[in-house]
């Protein structure tokens, strides 16, 4: 197989994961994809609605420095392909994945790495979700909850909404809990809340002022955090702050953290009813799973605000996507692809990208190898296979799902896990394979 952009993203992710203990962000993937296509930074910024200075002076130089540190050799925009390809040739995917997959059996902790990131070249409108989210967040003290399995485009939707709010003068910030070091920041509430506040200060372009507001011993961590928000972050300007908290499901494994933190978010939401300054805070909570944790109904942020659940692409959205990629949008051409992958956003994007970049490849050829280790979805399928191998009971349950022609009723936790990672879809109280691609591949593995 030839080295392509998917391989480059995978190698960059593995290198950064080892050295910085995090994954590539969506905007870093956008920069890699643009640089791969030899686009200038202003082209990349314009296509994805970012400022040129943000891409050229912030994201890109930090990315090249991080890759330089992670790979042990100089990485720049004009040589990153060669450097990543050299490392790709030296490593077998299975070895790299297995060596980095020492995961615990906790169902919330042990999830597929999902090195792929859904960052397509063209954004497909999910009307009316974008407008609904934006209009809701214009209301004082609003809260929006966005839920969908991995690789559905949650972060893309949020970026779109935040960009729209920025044009309204909003201060915007986005913080993924993937960036936290679980062995450090998820061990104690005070450490987590300090990490939370420091990173939000950075996102808002404000200096760290924790020492002026924090008093764990006398006030406690939650009051200190609330004071920092009210008297410093919110008070730093007159315009509202749209704050996105991404990947919050990662906290579900840490009851000693999430019980207090989620209660804190709910208290801030309630404060907006009577305190004007708190009306400036507009929260977006993003998670990949159903909320199976136990929370006091009056202290949960998951039963207030506007709930949004992302669905697969509709036929019209797939046709629009195809047209943007220069492919035939007629149903007769797309139907075989839809039959195999449905409207799975990431799988659709991967197919269209390969067809666009390889004019000699036909859709029939792509589909012939798609459910195999030689196809375009090989990395994605292997990652899920590795995850299942580390969870034998879950693997056995999923084997039952893919080998049964009708929906299957599983143990609730097994159904929850398989749905959260995107391998199944619900049919009442039962589940079935998310798409025929998964049925074919996992029937043979």
Short mmCIF file of C-alpha atoms in Angstrom, two decimals:
data_model
loop_
_atom_site.label_atom_id
_atom_site.label_comp_id
_atom_site.label_asym_id
_atom_site.label_seq_id
_atom_site.Cartn_x
_atom_site.Cartn_y
_atom_site.Cartn_z
CA UNK A 1 0.00 0.00 0.00
CA UNK A 2 1.21 3.50 -0.78
CA UNK A 3 1.67 6.11 1.92
CA UNK A 4 -1.32 8.47 2.01
CA UNK A 5 -2.75 11.22 4.19
CA UNK A 6 -4.51 8.69 6.47
CA UNK A 7 -1.17 7.02 7.16
CA UNK A 8 0.43 10.42 7.79
CA UNK A 9 -2.27 11.36 10.31
CA UNK A 10 -1.94 7.98 11.99
CA UNK A 11 1.85 8.27 12.31
CA UNK A 12 1.60 11.85 13.62
CA UNK A 13 -1.02 10.75 16.14
CA UNK A 14 1.07 7.86 17.38
CA UNK A 15 4.15 10.06 17.77
CA UNK A 16 2.27 12.82 19.60
CA UNK A 17 0.45 10.28 21.77
CA UNK A 18 3.77 8.87 22.96
CA UNK A 19 5.44 12.21 23.68
CA UNK A 20 2.58 14.53 24.65
CA UNK A 21 -0.03 12.00 25.83
CA UNK A 22 -2.74 13.41 23.60
CA UNK A 23 -4.16 13.04 20.10
CA UNK A 24 -4.13 15.46 17.21
CA UNK A 25 -6.84 18.08 17.49
CA UNK A 26 -9.26 18.57 14.61
CA UNK A 27 -7.64 21.85 13.61
CA UNK A 28 -4.20 20.17 13.57
CA UNK A 29 -5.62 17.52 11.25
CA UNK A 30 -6.97 20.30 9.03
CA UNK A 31 -3.46 21.83 8.86
CA UNK A 32 -1.92 18.45 7.98
CA UNK A 33 -4.48 17.86 5.25
CA UNK A 34 -4.00 21.32 3.82
CA UNK A 35 -0.21 21.04 3.91
CA UNK A 36 -0.49 17.62 2.24
CA UNK A 37 -2.36 19.31 -0.61
CA UNK A 38 0.28 22.08 -0.69
CA UNK A 39 -2.21 24.75 0.32
CA UNK A 40 -1.01 28.02 1.79
CA UNK A 41 -2.04 28.81 5.36
CA UNK A 42 -4.45 31.50 4.19
CA UNK A 43 -6.18 28.94 1.94
CA UNK A 44 -6.48 26.49 4.83
CA UNK A 45 -7.84 29.19 7.14
CA UNK A 46 -10.38 30.50 4.63
CA UNK A 47 -11.71 27.04 3.75
CA UNK A 48 -12.39 26.19 7.39
CA UNK A 49 -13.39 29.65 8.62
CA UNK A 50 -10.37 30.33 10.83
CA UNK A 51 -8.27 33.48 10.88
CA UNK A 52 -5.02 33.26 8.92
CA UNK A 53 -3.00 34.38 11.94
CA UNK A 54 -4.50 31.62 14.09
CA UNK A 55 -3.42 28.96 11.59
CA UNK A 56 -0.06 30.42 10.51
CA UNK A 57 1.15 31.87 13.81
CA UNK A 58 -0.40 29.52 16.35
CA UNK A 59 -1.61 26.08 15.22
CA UNK A 60 0.90 25.30 12.45
CA UNK A 61 4.17 26.33 14.15
CA UNK A 62 3.15 24.56 17.37
CA UNK A 63 2.29 21.43 15.38
CA UNK A 64 5.65 21.35 13.56
CA UNK A 65 7.52 21.92 16.85
CA UNK A 66 5.58 19.14 18.55
CA UNK A 67 6.25 16.72 15.69
CA UNK A 68 9.93 17.70 15.72
CA UNK A 69 10.11 16.86 19.41
CA UNK A 70 8.04 13.69 19.03
CA UNK A 71 9.94 12.26 16.05
CA UNK A 72 13.42 13.40 17.00
CA UNK A 73 14.13 15.23 13.74
CA UNK A 74 13.27 18.57 12.22
CA UNK A 75 9.73 18.70 10.84
CA UNK A 76 8.49 21.57 8.69
CA UNK A 77 5.59 22.21 6.34
CA UNK A 78 7.75 21.37 3.34
CA UNK A 79 9.21 18.09 4.63
CA UNK A 80 6.63 16.53 6.97
CA UNK A 81 5.50 14.04 4.30
CA UNK A 82 8.98 12.59 3.89
CA UNK A 83 9.63 12.42 7.64
CA UNK A 84 6.33 10.72 8.45
CA UNK A 85 6.66 8.32 5.52
CA UNK A 86 10.10 7.26 6.72
CA UNK A 87 8.71 6.44 10.16
CA UNK A 88 5.69 4.73 8.61
CA UNK A 89 7.94 2.37 6.68
CA UNK A 90 9.79 1.43 9.86
CA UNK A 91 6.75 0.36 11.83
CA UNK A 92 4.04 -2.22 11.34
CA UNK A 93 0.60 -0.97 12.27
CA UNK A 94 -0.24 -3.93 14.44
CA UNK A 95 2.96 -3.65 16.46
CA UNK A 96 2.46 0.07 17.03
CA UNK A 97 -1.17 -0.36 18.01
CA UNK A 98 -0.60 -3.35 20.27
CA UNK A 99 2.33 -1.71 22.05
CA UNK A 100 0.21 1.31 22.88
CA UNK A 101 -2.97 -0.51 23.82
CA UNK A 102 -2.42 -1.43 27.48
CA UNK A 103 -5.96 -0.55 28.53
CA UNK A 104 -7.87 -1.34 31.69
CA UNK A 105 -11.11 -3.26 31.64
CA UNK A 106 -13.13 -0.30 32.91
CA UNK A 107 -15.78 0.20 30.19
CA UNK A 108 -15.41 3.97 30.38
CA UNK A 109 -11.61 3.99 30.26
CA UNK A 110 -10.82 1.40 27.61
CA UNK A 111 -11.98 2.73 24.28
CA UNK A 112 -10.57 2.44 20.76
CA UNK A 113 -7.83 4.95 20.12
CA UNK A 114 -9.71 6.34 17.09
CA UNK A 115 -6.56 7.80 15.58
CA UNK A 116 -8.64 8.92 12.61
CA UNK A 117 -10.24 12.30 12.92
CA UNK A 118 -13.31 13.40 11.00
CA UNK A 119 -12.12 16.63 9.35
CA UNK A 120 -13.40 16.68 5.76
CA UNK A 121 -12.39 19.22 3.15
CA UNK A 122 -16.00 20.36 2.81
CA UNK A 123 -18.55 20.94 5.53
CA UNK A 124 -21.99 19.44 5.01
CA UNK A 125 -24.75 21.46 6.63
CA UNK A 126 -26.84 19.55 9.17
CA UNK A 127 -29.71 21.97 8.89
CA UNK A 128 -31.41 23.02 11.08
CA UNK A 129 -28.96 21.95 13.82
CA UNK A 130 -26.43 24.73 13.23
CA UNK A 131 -29.08 27.44 13.39
CA UNK A 132 -30.86 25.82 16.33
CA UNK A 133 -27.64 25.64 18.36
CA UNK A 134 -26.57 29.19 17.49
CA UNK A 135 -29.99 30.69 18.23
CA UNK A 136 -30.20 28.83 21.54
CA UNK A 137 -26.75 30.00 22.62
CA UNK A 138 -27.75 33.60 21.98
CA UNK A 139 -30.04 33.29 25.00
CA UNK A 140 -28.67 34.34 28.43
CA UNK A 141 -27.26 31.42 30.41
CA UNK A 142 -28.04 28.88 27.69
CA UNK A 143 -26.80 25.28 27.70
CA UNK A 144 -26.63 22.90 24.71
CA UNK A 145 -25.82 19.18 24.99
CA UNK A 146 -24.49 17.40 21.88
CA UNK A 147 -24.29 13.60 21.83
CA UNK A 148 -23.17 11.14 19.15
CA UNK A 149 -20.80 8.17 18.83
CA UNK A 150 -17.20 8.65 17.73
CA UNK A 151 -16.42 10.05 14.26
CA UNK A 152 -19.85 11.59 13.71
CA UNK A 153 -18.69 15.20 13.36
CA UNK A 154 -19.57 16.59 16.79
CA UNK A 155 -16.47 18.77 16.95
CA UNK A 156 -17.03 20.03 13.39
CA UNK A 157 -20.55 21.10 14.32
CA UNK A 158 -19.30 22.86 17.44
CA UNK A 159 -16.55 24.66 15.50
CA UNK A 160 -19.17 25.86 13.04
CA UNK A 161 -21.40 27.15 15.82
CA UNK A 162 -18.53 28.83 17.67
CA UNK A 163 -17.40 30.52 14.45
CA UNK A 164 -20.91 31.90 13.98
CA UNK A 165 -21.06 33.14 17.58
CA UNK A 166 -17.66 34.79 17.17
CA UNK A 167 -19.15 36.91 14.37
CA UNK A 168 -21.71 38.07 16.95
CA UNK A 169 -18.91 39.32 19.19
CA UNK A 170 -18.85 36.33 21.52
CA UNK A 171 -15.70 35.24 23.27
CA UNK A 172 -15.27 31.56 22.46
CA UNK A 173 -13.31 28.74 24.06
CA UNK A 174 -13.18 25.00 23.51
CA UNK A 175 -11.55 22.48 25.83
CA UNK A 176 -11.33 18.75 25.18
CA UNK A 177 -10.92 16.51 28.20
CA UNK A 178 -8.67 14.35 26.02
CA UNK A 179 -5.99 16.94 26.75
CA UNK A 180 -5.97 16.10 30.45
CA UNK A 181 -3.41 13.65 31.78
CA UNK A 182 -5.67 11.16 33.54
CA UNK A 183 -2.90 9.97 35.86
CA UNK A 184 -2.43 13.53 37.11
CA UNK A 185 -5.53 15.64 36.54
CA UNK A 186 -8.21 13.01 37.19
CA UNK A 187 -6.81 11.93 40.57
CA UNK A 188 -8.08 14.80 42.72
CA UNK A 189 -10.85 17.37 42.28
CA UNK A 190 -8.60 20.33 43.08
CA UNK A 191 -6.00 19.27 40.48
CA UNK A 192 -8.71 18.81 37.87
CA UNK A 193 -10.40 22.16 38.52
CA UNK A 194 -7.07 24.00 38.45
CA UNK A 195 -6.22 22.33 35.13
CA UNK A 196 -9.68 23.27 33.89
CA UNK A 197 -9.35 26.95 34.83
CA UNK A 198 -5.77 27.35 33.60
CA UNK A 199 -6.59 25.95 30.18
CA UNK A 200 -9.73 28.03 29.80
CA UNK A 201 -7.73 31.14 30.68
CA UNK A 202 -5.31 30.23 27.90
CA UNK A 203 -8.17 29.58 25.46
CA UNK A 204 -9.58 33.03 26.20
CA UNK A 205 -6.19 34.70 25.85
CA UNK A 206 -6.01 35.63 29.53
CA UNK A 207 -3.06 35.21 31.90
CA UNK A 208 -3.25 32.58 34.61
CA UNK A 209 -4.54 34.31 37.76
CA UNK A 210 -5.31 31.28 39.92
CA UNK A 211 -3.11 32.42 42.80
CA UNK A 212 -5.29 35.50 43.26
CA UNK A 213 -8.56 33.58 43.54
CA UNK A 214 -7.76 30.04 44.71
CA UNK A 215 -8.10 29.05 48.35
CA UNK A 216 -8.62 25.29 48.59
CA UNK A 217 -8.15 25.13 52.35
CA UNK A 218 -10.62 27.81 53.43
CA UNK A 219 -13.04 28.17 50.49
CA UNK A 220 -12.69 24.75 48.87
CA UNK A 221 -11.99 23.89 45.25
CA UNK A 222 -15.54 24.34 43.94
CA UNK A 223 -16.00 27.78 45.45
CA UNK A 224 -12.52 28.78 44.27
CA UNK A 225 -13.35 27.64 40.74
CA UNK A 226 -16.69 29.44 40.79
CA UNK A 227 -15.05 32.63 42.06
CA UNK A 228 -12.40 32.40 39.34
CA UNK A 229 -15.09 32.14 36.69
CA UNK A 230 -17.33 34.87 38.08
CA UNK A 231 -14.79 37.45 39.19
CA UNK A 232 -12.09 36.85 36.57
CA UNK A 233 -13.07 35.00 33.39
CA UNK A 234 -16.62 36.34 33.02
CA UNK A 235 -15.64 39.75 34.38
CA UNK A 236 -12.80 40.14 31.86
CA UNK A 237 -15.17 41.49 29.20
CA UNK A 238 -18.74 42.56 28.55
CA UNK A 239 -19.48 40.02 25.82
CA UNK A 240 -20.78 36.50 26.48
CA UNK A 241 -18.44 33.50 26.61
CA UNK A 242 -19.43 30.46 24.55
CA UNK A 243 -17.63 27.58 26.23
CA UNK A 244 -17.46 24.10 24.68
CA UNK A 245 -16.49 21.19 26.91
CA UNK A 246 -15.64 18.31 24.58
CA UNK A 247 -15.26 14.60 25.40
CA UNK A 248 -16.81 14.98 28.84
CA UNK A 249 -17.65 11.25 28.82
CA UNK A 250 -13.99 10.67 29.73
CA UNK A 251 -14.91 11.78 33.25
CA UNK A 252 -17.49 9.02 33.63
CA UNK A 253 -14.76 6.68 34.92
CA UNK A 254 -13.93 9.02 37.80
CA UNK A 255 -16.88 9.41 40.22
CA UNK A 256 -14.66 11.26 42.69
CA UNK A 257 -14.34 13.97 40.01
CA UNK A 258 -17.54 13.92 37.97
CA UNK A 259 -20.02 14.09 40.86
CA UNK A 260 -18.67 17.45 42.02
CA UNK A 261 -17.77 18.81 38.58
CA UNK A 262 -21.10 18.09 36.92
CA UNK A 263 -22.86 19.46 39.97
CA UNK A 264 -20.75 22.60 39.58
CA UNK A 265 -21.80 23.01 35.94
CA UNK A 266 -25.45 22.64 36.94
CA UNK A 267 -25.05 25.25 39.68
CA UNK A 268 -23.60 27.73 37.17
CA UNK A 269 -26.53 27.10 34.85
CA UNK A 270 -28.94 27.80 37.71
CA UNK A 271 -27.08 30.97 38.73
CA UNK A 272 -27.91 32.50 35.33
CA UNK A 273 -31.55 32.68 36.38
CA UNK A 274 -30.85 35.36 38.96
CA UNK A 275 -27.32 36.70 38.48
CA UNK A 276 -26.58 38.83 35.46
CA UNK A 277 -22.89 38.02 35.18
CA UNK A 278 -23.59 34.29 34.96
CA UNK A 279 -25.93 34.98 32.06
CA UNK A 280 -22.78 35.70 30.04
CA UNK A 281 -21.81 32.01 30.20
CA UNK A 282 -23.16 29.85 27.37
CA UNK A 283 -22.24 26.17 27.77
CA UNK A 284 -21.87 23.45 25.13
CA UNK A 285 -21.38 19.96 26.57
CA UNK A 286 -20.23 17.31 24.07
CA UNK A 287 -20.11 13.58 24.79
CA UNK A 288 -19.96 10.29 22.87
CA UNK A 289 -22.05 8.11 25.13
CA UNK A 290 -25.32 7.93 26.94
CA UNK A 291 -25.10 9.15 30.52
CA UNK A 292 -25.13 5.92 32.52
CA UNK A 293 -23.54 7.39 35.61
CA UNK A 294 -25.56 8.07 38.74
CA UNK A 295 -26.20 11.74 39.35
CA UNK A 296 -28.63 13.56 41.60
CA UNK A 297 -31.34 14.78 39.23
CA UNK A 298 -31.03 18.28 40.68
CA UNK A 299 -27.25 18.34 40.26
CA UNK A 300 -26.96 17.04 36.71
CA UNK A 301 -26.30 19.22 33.64
CA UNK A 302 -27.57 16.36 31.45
CA UNK A 303 -31.28 16.96 32.04
CA UNK A 304 -31.38 20.71 31.36
CA UNK A 305 -30.79 22.84 28.30
CA UNK A 306 -31.19 21.82 24.66
CA UNK A 307 -30.31 18.21 23.75
CA UNK A 308 -28.88 17.57 20.27
CA UNK A 309 -28.16 14.06 18.96
CA UNK A 310 -26.32 13.76 15.64
CA UNK A 311 -27.68 11.27 13.14
CA UNK A 312 -26.09 9.71 10.07
CA UNK A 313 -26.03 11.75 6.88
CA UNK A 314 -29.27 11.75 4.91
CA UNK A 315 -29.31 10.84 1.22
CA UNK A 316 -29.47 14.54 0.33
CA UNK A 317 -26.43 15.30 2.50
CA UNK A 318 -24.47 12.43 0.95
CA UNK A 319 -25.33 13.72 -2.52
CA UNK A 320 -24.22 17.24 -1.56
CA UNK A 321 -21.00 15.80 -0.14
CA UNK A 322 -20.35 13.86 -3.36
CA UNK A 323 -20.95 16.92 -5.50
CA UNK A 324 -18.50 18.98 -3.44
CA UNK A 325 -15.88 16.30 -4.06
CA UNK A 326 -16.47 16.39 -7.81
CA UNK A 327 -18.26 13.02 -7.83
CA UNK A 328 -21.55 12.05 -9.42
CA UNK A 329 -24.37 12.81 -6.98
CA UNK A 330 -27.00 10.61 -8.66
CA UNK A 331 -28.49 7.81 -6.60
CA UNK A 332 -27.68 5.06 -9.10
CA UNK A 333 -23.96 5.78 -8.58
CA UNK A 334 -24.10 6.21 -4.79
CA UNK A 335 -26.52 3.42 -3.86
CA UNK A 336 -23.91 0.58 -3.66
CA UNK A 337 -21.81 2.72 -1.29
CA UNK A 338 -24.84 3.59 0.82
CA UNK A 339 -25.79 -0.08 0.97
CA UNK A 340 -22.40 -0.86 2.53
CA UNK A 341 -21.73 2.08 4.87
CA UNK A 342 -25.07 3.83 5.24
CA UNK A 343 -24.73 7.51 6.10
CA UNK A 344 -21.78 7.13 8.50
CA UNK A 345 -20.10 10.56 8.12
CA UNK A 346 -16.51 9.40 8.58
CA UNK A 347 -16.86 6.38 6.29
CA UNK A 348 -18.53 8.50 3.60
CA UNK A 349 -15.77 11.11 3.81
CA UNK A 350 -13.03 8.46 3.54
CA UNK A 351 -14.63 6.96 0.43
CA UNK A 352 -15.11 10.30 -1.31
CA UNK A 353 -11.58 11.44 -0.46
CA UNK A 354 -10.05 8.31 -1.99
CA UNK A 355 -12.22 8.52 -5.11
CA UNK A 356 -11.32 12.18 -5.53
CA UNK A 357 -7.58 11.67 -5.03
CA UNK A 358 -7.34 8.54 -7.19
CA UNK A 359 -9.20 9.12 -10.49
CA UNK A 360 -8.26 5.61 -11.64
CA UNK A 361 -10.12 3.97 -8.76
CA UNK A 362 -13.75 3.12 -9.40
CA UNK A 363 -16.40 2.87 -6.73
CA UNK A 364 -16.77 -0.82 -7.56
CA UNK A 365 -13.05 -1.40 -6.90
CA UNK A 366 -13.21 0.54 -3.63
CA UNK A 367 -16.19 -1.47 -2.39
CA UNK A 368 -14.66 -4.80 -3.39
CA UNK A 369 -11.84 -4.44 -0.84
CA UNK A 370 -13.61 -2.15 1.67
CA UNK A 371 -14.44 -4.88 4.25
CA UNK A 372 -10.91 -6.33 4.17
CA UNK A 373 -7.48 -5.52 5.59
CA UNK A 374 -6.44 -4.33 2.13
CA UNK A 375 -9.17 -1.71 1.81
CA UNK A 376 -9.40 1.98 2.57
CA UNK A 377 -10.98 1.35 5.98
CA UNK A 378 -8.26 -1.05 7.15
CA UNK A 379 -6.88 1.16 9.94
CA UNK A 380 -10.33 2.05 11.25
CA UNK A 381 -11.47 -1.58 11.24
CA UNK A 382 -8.27 -2.84 12.87
CA UNK A 383 -8.52 -0.35 15.71
CA UNK A 384 -12.01 -1.55 16.55
CA UNK A 385 -10.87 -5.17 16.19
CA UNK A 386 -8.02 -4.55 18.63
CA UNK A 387 -10.42 -2.96 21.09
CA UNK A 388 -12.73 -5.97 20.92
CA UNK A 389 -9.81 -8.37 21.34
CA UNK A 390 -8.95 -6.67 24.62
CA UNK A 391 -12.57 -7.17 25.76
CA UNK A 392 -13.40 -10.85 25.02
CA UNK A 393 -16.95 -10.75 26.39
CA UNK A 394 -17.76 -7.68 24.32
CA UNK A 395 -16.18 -9.32 21.26
CA UNK A 396 -18.36 -12.37 21.77
CA UNK A 397 -21.46 -10.20 22.09
CA UNK A 398 -20.63 -8.30 18.91
CA UNK A 399 -19.96 -11.57 17.08
CA UNK A 400 -23.51 -12.56 17.94
CA UNK A 401 -24.77 -9.24 16.57
CA UNK A 402 -22.98 -9.51 13.21
CA UNK A 403 -23.83 -13.17 12.66
CA UNK A 404 -27.54 -12.76 13.43
CA UNK A 405 -29.81 -11.48 10.68
CA UNK A 406 -32.23 -9.77 13.06
CA UNK A 407 -31.61 -7.24 15.87
CA UNK A 408 -30.20 -8.77 19.06
CA UNK A 409 -30.89 -7.96 22.71
CA UNK A 410 -27.65 -7.66 24.71
CA UNK A 411 -26.78 -6.90 28.30
CA UNK A 412 -27.40 -3.14 28.76
CA UNK A 413 -23.72 -2.33 29.42
CA UNK A 414 -22.56 -4.28 26.36
CA UNK A 415 -25.11 -2.52 24.17
CA UNK A 416 -24.03 0.81 25.65
CA UNK A 417 -20.33 0.18 24.95
CA UNK A 418 -20.85 -1.01 21.38
CA UNK A 419 -23.13 1.93 20.61
CA UNK A 420 -20.81 4.52 22.13
CA UNK A 421 -17.91 3.44 19.91
CA UNK A 422 -20.18 3.41 16.89
CA UNK A 423 -20.29 -0.29 16.01
CA UNK A 424 -24.03 -0.80 16.47
CA UNK A 425 -27.25 1.12 16.09
CA UNK A 426 -30.30 0.71 18.27
CA UNK A 427 -33.55 -0.88 17.18
CA UNK A 428 -35.86 -0.48 20.16
CA UNK A 429 -34.25 -2.36 23.05
CA UNK A 430 -32.13 -4.35 20.62
CA UNK A 431 -29.07 -3.57 18.51
CA UNK A 432 -27.82 -4.42 15.03
CA UNK A 433 -24.58 -3.67 13.14
CA UNK A 434 -24.14 0.02 12.37
CA UNK A 435 -23.58 -0.83 8.70
CA UNK A 436 -22.93 -3.76 6.39
CA UNK A 437 -19.21 -2.92 6.30
CA UNK A 438 -18.95 -3.86 9.98
CA UNK A 439 -21.07 -6.98 9.51
CA UNK A 440 -18.89 -8.26 6.67
CA UNK A 441 -15.55 -7.46 8.30
CA UNK A 442 -16.28 -8.76 11.78
CA UNK A 443 -18.01 -11.90 10.50
CA UNK A 444 -14.61 -12.87 9.11
CA UNK A 445 -12.45 -11.73 12.05
#
